mmCIF file of C-alpha atoms in Angstrom:
data_model
loop_
_atom_site.group_PDB
_atom_site.id
_atom_site.type_symbol
_atom_site.label_atom_id
_atom_site.label_comp_id
_atom_site.label_asym_id
_atom_site.label_seq_id
_atom_site.Cartn_x
_atom_site.Cartn_y
_atom_site.Cartn_z
ATOM 1 C CA UNK A 1 0.000 0.000 0.000
ATOM 2 C CA UNK A 2 1.388 3.354 -1.004
ATOM 3 C CA UNK A 3 1.839 5.976 1.664
ATOM 4 C CA UNK A 4 0.016 9.258 1.036
ATOM 5 C CA UNK A 5 2.176 12.069 -0.231
ATOM 6 C CA UNK A 6 3.113 14.699 2.298
ATOM 7 C CA UNK A 7 1.660 18.161 1.747
ATOM 8 C CA UNK A 8 3.957 20.523 -0.125
ATOM 9 C CA UNK A 9 4.145 22.845 2.887
ATOM 10 C CA UNK A 10 5.300 19.949 5.096
ATOM 11 C CA UNK A 11 7.959 18.933 2.573
ATOM 12 C CA UNK A 12 9.267 22.484 2.435
ATOM 13 C CA UNK A 13 9.339 22.710 6.227
ATOM 14 C CA UNK A 14 11.573 19.612 6.425
ATOM 15 C CA UNK A 15 13.827 20.816 3.614
ATOM 16 C CA UNK A 16 14.546 24.249 5.082
ATOM 17 C CA UNK A 17 16.535 23.000 8.142
ATOM 18 C CA UNK A 18 18.550 20.650 5.898
ATOM 19 C CA UNK A 19 19.406 23.469 3.499
ATOM 20 C CA UNK A 20 20.363 25.789 6.362
ATOM 21 C CA UNK A 21 22.562 23.053 7.881
ATOM 22 C CA UNK A 22 24.270 22.520 4.534
ATOM 23 C CA UNK A 23 24.923 26.240 4.130
ATOM 24 C CA UNK A 24 26.321 26.447 7.675
ATOM 25 C CA UNK A 25 28.589 23.457 7.025
ATOM 26 C CA UNK A 26 29.837 24.961 3.786
ATOM 27 C CA UNK A 27 30.809 28.153 5.593
ATOM 28 C CA UNK A 28 32.337 26.496 8.675
ATOM 29 C CA UNK A 29 34.334 23.799 6.895
ATOM 30 C CA UNK A 30 35.180 25.915 3.883
ATOM 31 C CA UNK A 31 36.901 28.528 6.043
ATOM 32 C CA UNK A 32 38.411 25.906 8.319
ATOM 33 C CA UNK A 33 40.824 24.654 5.647
ATOM 34 C CA UNK A 34 42.711 27.927 5.917
ATOM 35 C CA UNK A 35 42.492 27.823 9.703
ATOM 36 C CA UNK A 36 43.852 24.257 9.861
ATOM 37 C CA UNK A 37 46.747 25.183 7.589
ATOM 38 C CA UNK A 38 47.679 27.874 10.118
ATOM 39 C CA UNK A 39 47.270 25.421 12.990
ATOM 40 C CA UNK A 40 49.794 22.888 11.687
ATOM 41 C CA UNK A 41 52.422 25.653 11.637
ATOM 42 C CA UNK A 42 52.333 25.789 15.443
ATOM 43 C CA UNK A 43 51.733 22.102 16.294
ATOM 44 C CA UNK A 44 52.415 18.738 14.696
ATOM 45 C CA UNK A 45 49.467 17.456 12.646
ATOM 46 C CA UNK A 46 48.666 14.680 15.101
ATOM 47 C CA UNK A 47 48.980 16.873 18.198
ATOM 48 C CA UNK A 48 46.601 19.325 16.581
ATOM 49 C CA UNK A 49 44.223 16.579 15.416
ATOM 50 C CA UNK A 50 44.196 14.901 18.845
ATOM 51 C CA UNK A 51 43.378 18.148 20.653
ATOM 52 C CA UNK A 52 40.704 19.060 18.129
ATOM 53 C CA UNK A 53 38.926 15.704 18.406
ATOM 54 C CA UNK A 54 39.337 15.238 22.163
ATOM 55 C CA UNK A 55 38.239 18.750 23.131
ATOM 56 C CA UNK A 56 35.439 18.598 20.571
ATOM 57 C CA UNK A 57 34.108 15.429 22.193
ATOM 58 C CA UNK A 58 34.368 16.943 25.678
ATOM 59 C CA UNK A 59 32.405 20.008 24.582
ATOM 60 C CA UNK A 60 29.614 17.794 23.219
ATOM 61 C CA UNK A 61 29.469 15.756 26.428
ATOM 62 C CA UNK A 62 29.155 19.000 28.395
ATOM 63 C CA UNK A 63 26.187 19.941 26.207
ATOM 64 C CA UNK A 64 24.644 16.510 26.849
ATOM 65 C CA UNK A 65 25.060 16.968 30.608
ATOM 66 C CA UNK A 66 23.505 20.440 30.374
ATOM 67 C CA UNK A 67 20.562 18.989 28.410
ATOM 68 C CA UNK A 68 20.352 16.084 30.900
ATOM 69 C CA UNK A 69 20.740 13.494 28.178
ATOM 70 C CA UNK A 70 21.896 9.964 28.877
ATOM 71 C CA UNK A 71 25.661 9.531 28.562
ATOM 72 C CA UNK A 72 25.320 5.822 27.800
ATOM 73 C CA UNK A 73 26.640 5.008 24.306
ATOM 74 C CA UNK A 74 24.425 3.243 21.763
ATOM 75 C CA UNK A 75 25.536 0.686 19.173
ATOM 76 C CA UNK A 76 29.074 0.744 20.569
ATOM 77 C CA UNK A 77 30.704 -1.372 17.862
ATOM 78 C CA UNK A 78 29.294 0.673 15.014
ATOM 79 C CA UNK A 79 30.038 3.912 16.824
ATOM 80 C CA UNK A 80 33.666 2.902 17.306
ATOM 81 C CA UNK A 81 33.984 2.074 13.595
ATOM 82 C CA UNK A 82 32.387 5.408 12.746
ATOM 83 C CA UNK A 83 34.867 7.179 15.024
ATOM 84 C CA UNK A 84 37.812 5.553 13.261
ATOM 85 C CA UNK A 85 36.511 6.639 9.869
ATOM 86 C CA UNK A 86 34.829 9.946 10.587
ATOM 87 C CA UNK A 87 37.184 11.339 13.221
ATOM 88 C CA UNK A 88 40.525 9.482 13.181
ATOM 89 C CA UNK A 89 40.579 9.123 9.416
ATOM 90 C CA UNK A 90 39.313 12.504 8.297
ATOM 91 C CA UNK A 91 40.902 14.758 10.913
ATOM 92 C CA UNK A 92 44.187 12.856 11.103
ATOM 93 C CA UNK A 93 44.678 12.467 7.362
ATOM 94 C CA UNK A 94 43.653 16.013 6.418
ATOM 95 C CA UNK A 95 45.902 17.567 9.061
ATOM 96 C CA UNK A 96 48.776 15.393 7.881
ATOM 97 C CA UNK A 97 48.122 16.344 4.255
ATOM 98 C CA UNK A 98 48.120 20.057 5.113
ATOM 99 C CA UNK A 99 51.703 19.908 6.398
ATOM 100 C CA UNK A 100 53.105 19.799 2.868
ATOM 101 C CA UNK A 101 49.992 20.434 0.771
ATOM 102 C CA UNK A 102 48.087 23.636 0.127
ATOM 103 C CA UNK A 103 44.697 24.198 1.738
ATOM 104 C CA UNK A 104 42.967 24.566 -1.642
ATOM 105 C CA UNK A 105 44.421 21.421 -3.191
ATOM 106 C CA UNK A 106 43.818 19.350 -0.078
ATOM 107 C CA UNK A 107 40.196 20.455 0.248
ATOM 108 C CA UNK A 108 39.441 19.681 -3.416
ATOM 109 C CA UNK A 109 40.817 16.152 -3.082
ATOM 110 C CA UNK A 110 39.109 15.528 0.250
ATOM 111 C CA UNK A 111 35.786 16.567 -1.259
ATOM 112 C CA UNK A 112 35.923 13.606 -3.632
ATOM 113 C CA UNK A 113 33.863 12.060 -0.814
ATOM 114 C CA UNK A 114 30.564 11.973 -2.815
ATOM 115 C CA UNK A 115 32.215 9.814 -5.479
ATOM 116 C CA UNK A 116 33.295 7.284 -2.870
ATOM 117 C CA UNK A 117 29.868 7.332 -1.202
ATOM 118 C CA UNK A 118 28.252 6.436 -4.514
ATOM 119 C CA UNK A 119 30.673 3.581 -5.154
ATOM 120 C CA UNK A 120 30.586 2.235 -1.587
ATOM 121 C CA UNK A 121 26.773 2.373 -1.516
ATOM 122 C CA UNK A 122 26.704 0.464 -4.810
ATOM 123 C CA UNK A 123 29.082 -2.265 -3.607
ATOM 124 C CA UNK A 124 28.151 -2.510 0.078
ATOM 125 C CA UNK A 125 24.482 -1.540 0.232
ATOM 126 C CA UNK A 126 23.402 -2.716 -3.183
ATOM 127 C CA UNK A 127 21.942 0.668 -4.034
ATOM 128 C CA UNK A 128 21.101 1.037 -7.676
ATOM 129 C CA UNK A 129 22.965 3.740 -9.563
ATOM 130 C CA UNK A 130 20.862 5.210 -12.358
ATOM 131 C CA UNK A 131 22.327 5.926 -15.775
ATOM 132 C CA UNK A 132 21.897 9.649 -15.253
ATOM 133 C CA UNK A 133 23.868 9.421 -12.006
ATOM 134 C CA UNK A 134 26.770 7.723 -13.792
ATOM 135 C CA UNK A 135 26.701 10.536 -16.326
ATOM 136 C CA UNK A 136 26.837 13.143 -13.569
ATOM 137 C CA UNK A 137 29.668 11.290 -11.829
ATOM 138 C CA UNK A 138 31.610 11.081 -15.070
ATOM 139 C CA UNK A 139 31.181 14.799 -15.681
ATOM 140 C CA UNK A 140 32.204 15.509 -12.093
ATOM 141 C CA UNK A 141 35.374 13.450 -12.498
ATOM 142 C CA UNK A 142 36.198 15.330 -15.691
ATOM 143 C CA UNK A 143 35.672 18.615 -13.845
ATOM 144 C CA UNK A 144 37.887 17.409 -11.002
ATOM 145 C CA UNK A 145 40.606 16.433 -13.469
ATOM 146 C CA UNK A 146 40.429 19.854 -15.094
ATOM 147 C CA UNK A 147 40.782 21.460 -11.667
ATOM 148 C CA UNK A 148 43.707 19.245 -10.657
ATOM 149 C CA UNK A 149 45.604 19.395 -13.920
ATOM 150 C CA UNK A 150 47.036 22.894 -13.375
ATOM 151 C CA UNK A 151 48.107 21.877 -9.868
ATOM 152 C CA UNK A 152 50.920 19.693 -11.204
ATOM 153 C CA UNK A 153 50.158 16.328 -9.631
ATOM 154 C CA UNK A 154 53.832 15.302 -9.851
ATOM 155 C CA UNK A 155 54.513 17.527 -6.835
ATOM 156 C CA UNK A 156 53.434 16.756 -3.260
ATOM 157 C CA UNK A 157 52.062 13.349 -4.301
ATOM 158 C CA UNK A 158 52.116 12.112 -0.703
ATOM 159 C CA UNK A 159 49.912 14.934 0.618
ATOM 160 C CA UNK A 160 47.474 14.502 -2.276
ATOM 161 C CA UNK A 161 47.263 10.769 -1.542
ATOM 162 C CA UNK A 162 46.476 11.512 2.097
ATOM 163 C CA UNK A 163 43.724 13.910 1.066
ATOM 164 C CA UNK A 164 42.152 11.313 -1.230
ATOM 165 C CA UNK A 165 42.313 8.728 1.577
ATOM 166 C CA UNK A 166 40.552 11.251 3.824
ATOM 167 C CA UNK A 167 37.802 11.561 1.226
ATOM 168 C CA UNK A 168 37.470 7.766 1.074
ATOM 169 C CA UNK A 169 37.321 7.562 4.873
ATOM 170 C CA UNK A 170 34.650 10.250 4.888
ATOM 171 C CA UNK A 171 32.651 8.380 2.253
ATOM 172 C CA UNK A 172 32.823 5.095 4.169
ATOM 173 C CA UNK A 173 31.821 6.941 7.329
ATOM 174 C CA UNK A 174 28.670 8.148 5.573
ATOM 175 C CA UNK A 175 27.799 4.526 4.752
ATOM 176 C CA UNK A 176 28.325 3.470 8.377
ATOM 177 C CA UNK A 177 26.070 6.298 9.613
ATOM 178 C CA UNK A 178 23.327 5.187 7.244
ATOM 179 C CA UNK A 179 23.574 1.581 8.438
ATOM 180 C CA UNK A 180 23.603 2.625 12.084
ATOM 181 C CA UNK A 181 20.514 4.823 11.848
ATOM 182 C CA UNK A 182 18.592 2.719 9.335
ATOM 183 C CA UNK A 183 16.865 0.282 11.656
ATOM 184 C CA UNK A 184 17.284 1.828 15.095
ATOM 185 C CA UNK A 185 16.683 5.120 16.812
ATOM 186 C CA UNK A 186 19.957 6.728 17.882
ATOM 187 C CA UNK A 187 20.341 10.110 19.534
ATOM 188 C CA UNK A 188 22.487 12.052 17.069
ATOM 189 C CA UNK A 189 24.103 14.268 19.700
ATOM 190 C CA UNK A 190 25.176 11.176 21.643
ATOM 191 C CA UNK A 191 26.371 9.464 18.455
ATOM 192 C CA UNK A 192 28.417 12.524 17.486
ATOM 193 C CA UNK A 193 30.017 12.809 20.914
ATOM 194 C CA UNK A 194 30.860 9.133 21.343
ATOM 195 C CA UNK A 195 32.224 8.584 17.841
ATOM 196 C CA UNK A 196 34.397 11.665 18.306
ATOM 197 C CA UNK A 197 35.688 10.366 21.647
ATOM 198 C CA UNK A 198 36.435 6.909 20.208
ATOM 199 C CA UNK A 199 38.056 8.489 17.162
ATOM 200 C CA UNK A 200 40.256 10.734 19.288
ATOM 201 C CA UNK A 201 41.922 7.755 21.012
ATOM 202 C CA UNK A 202 44.061 6.630 18.013
ATOM 203 C CA UNK A 203 44.990 10.265 17.353
ATOM 204 C CA UNK A 204 46.101 10.725 20.967
ATOM 205 C CA UNK A 205 48.146 7.510 20.849
ATOM 206 C CA UNK A 206 49.861 8.526 17.612
ATOM 207 C CA UNK A 207 50.609 12.016 18.960
ATOM 208 C CA UNK A 208 52.177 10.483 22.074
ATOM 209 C CA UNK A 209 54.213 7.840 20.223
ATOM 210 C CA UNK A 210 55.549 9.957 17.380
ATOM 211 C CA UNK A 211 58.299 12.437 18.250
ATOM 212 C CA UNK A 212 57.311 15.997 17.432
ATOM 213 C CA UNK A 213 58.427 19.533 18.256
ATOM 214 C CA UNK A 214 56.682 21.241 21.194
ATOM 215 C CA UNK A 215 53.447 23.099 20.530
ATOM 216 C CA UNK A 216 53.959 26.829 20.063
ATOM 217 C CA UNK A 217 51.300 28.236 22.356
ATOM 218 C CA UNK A 218 50.332 31.770 21.380
ATOM 219 C CA UNK A 219 47.177 33.784 20.793
ATOM 220 C CA UNK A 220 46.975 32.770 17.129
ATOM 221 C CA UNK A 221 47.209 29.054 17.863
ATOM 222 C CA UNK A 222 44.664 29.299 20.695
ATOM 223 C CA UNK A 223 42.211 31.086 18.389
ATOM 224 C CA UNK A 224 42.784 28.466 15.688
ATOM 225 C CA UNK A 225 42.267 25.638 18.181
ATOM 226 C CA UNK A 226 39.065 27.176 19.573
ATOM 227 C CA UNK A 227 37.621 27.566 16.083
ATOM 228 C CA UNK A 228 38.483 23.958 15.247
ATOM 229 C CA UNK A 229 37.091 22.556 18.497
ATOM 230 C CA UNK A 230 33.742 24.386 18.694
ATOM 231 C CA UNK A 231 32.385 25.293 15.233
ATOM 232 C CA UNK A 232 34.872 23.273 13.147
ATOM 233 C CA UNK A 233 34.338 19.967 14.953
ATOM 234 C CA UNK A 234 31.612 19.833 17.623
ATOM 235 C CA UNK A 235 28.963 21.894 15.820
ATOM 236 C CA UNK A 236 29.914 20.884 12.277
ATOM 237 C CA UNK A 237 29.944 17.147 12.989
ATOM 238 C CA UNK A 238 26.561 17.351 14.695
ATOM 239 C CA UNK A 239 25.153 19.228 11.680
ATOM 240 C CA UNK A 240 26.685 16.639 9.348
ATOM 241 C CA UNK A 241 24.946 13.768 11.108
ATOM 242 C CA UNK A 242 21.528 15.459 11.021
ATOM 243 C CA UNK A 243 19.128 13.672 8.635
#
């Protein structure tokens, strides 16, 4: 039996928050590439990534306590996997890539994420890809190639590879989120906080095990860190997980 169509006004009311969230994410994350590039000048990429993820998780748990939400994690196994992909993978790899790569080039390569989502959903979820979608993907790849061609891919190959891996990790994380929320009700604020906490653990371990120069604490680095922790991580990740 077919479900009745929702009224047009109801459809618009559900689309408006999603559009606003997308616009907010575009502004927060778009500007944050420049901010992160500044951050890795004053701290090693893994020190910076570990602080960003750990403090971001703490800030979300403080919000949960203020809202009197349960701190008990849900779907622990899936949440841990999501943390490895969405937090350890993306934050760690992008920060590492920014050490030797430009913010613009790294962001372009990281945002290959939609391509990987389409392919992973096809292979892992069995989602059908329409002919028109393949056409759009092909055109998008051509556009990406045209963008990358002037960047001289023979230089900084390692940083570009890291950025592409970050995009793949991001794409796989999107698949895991869909599987987690498909058949069960999960509080998105709790999911965001716990996956960020789990994802921060590998970053903390790497930052402790790898030798690195001391962090240069100054007003610029503190401002960069605050932007990355609050809007760049805590708020942005919560907006990303919203349906």
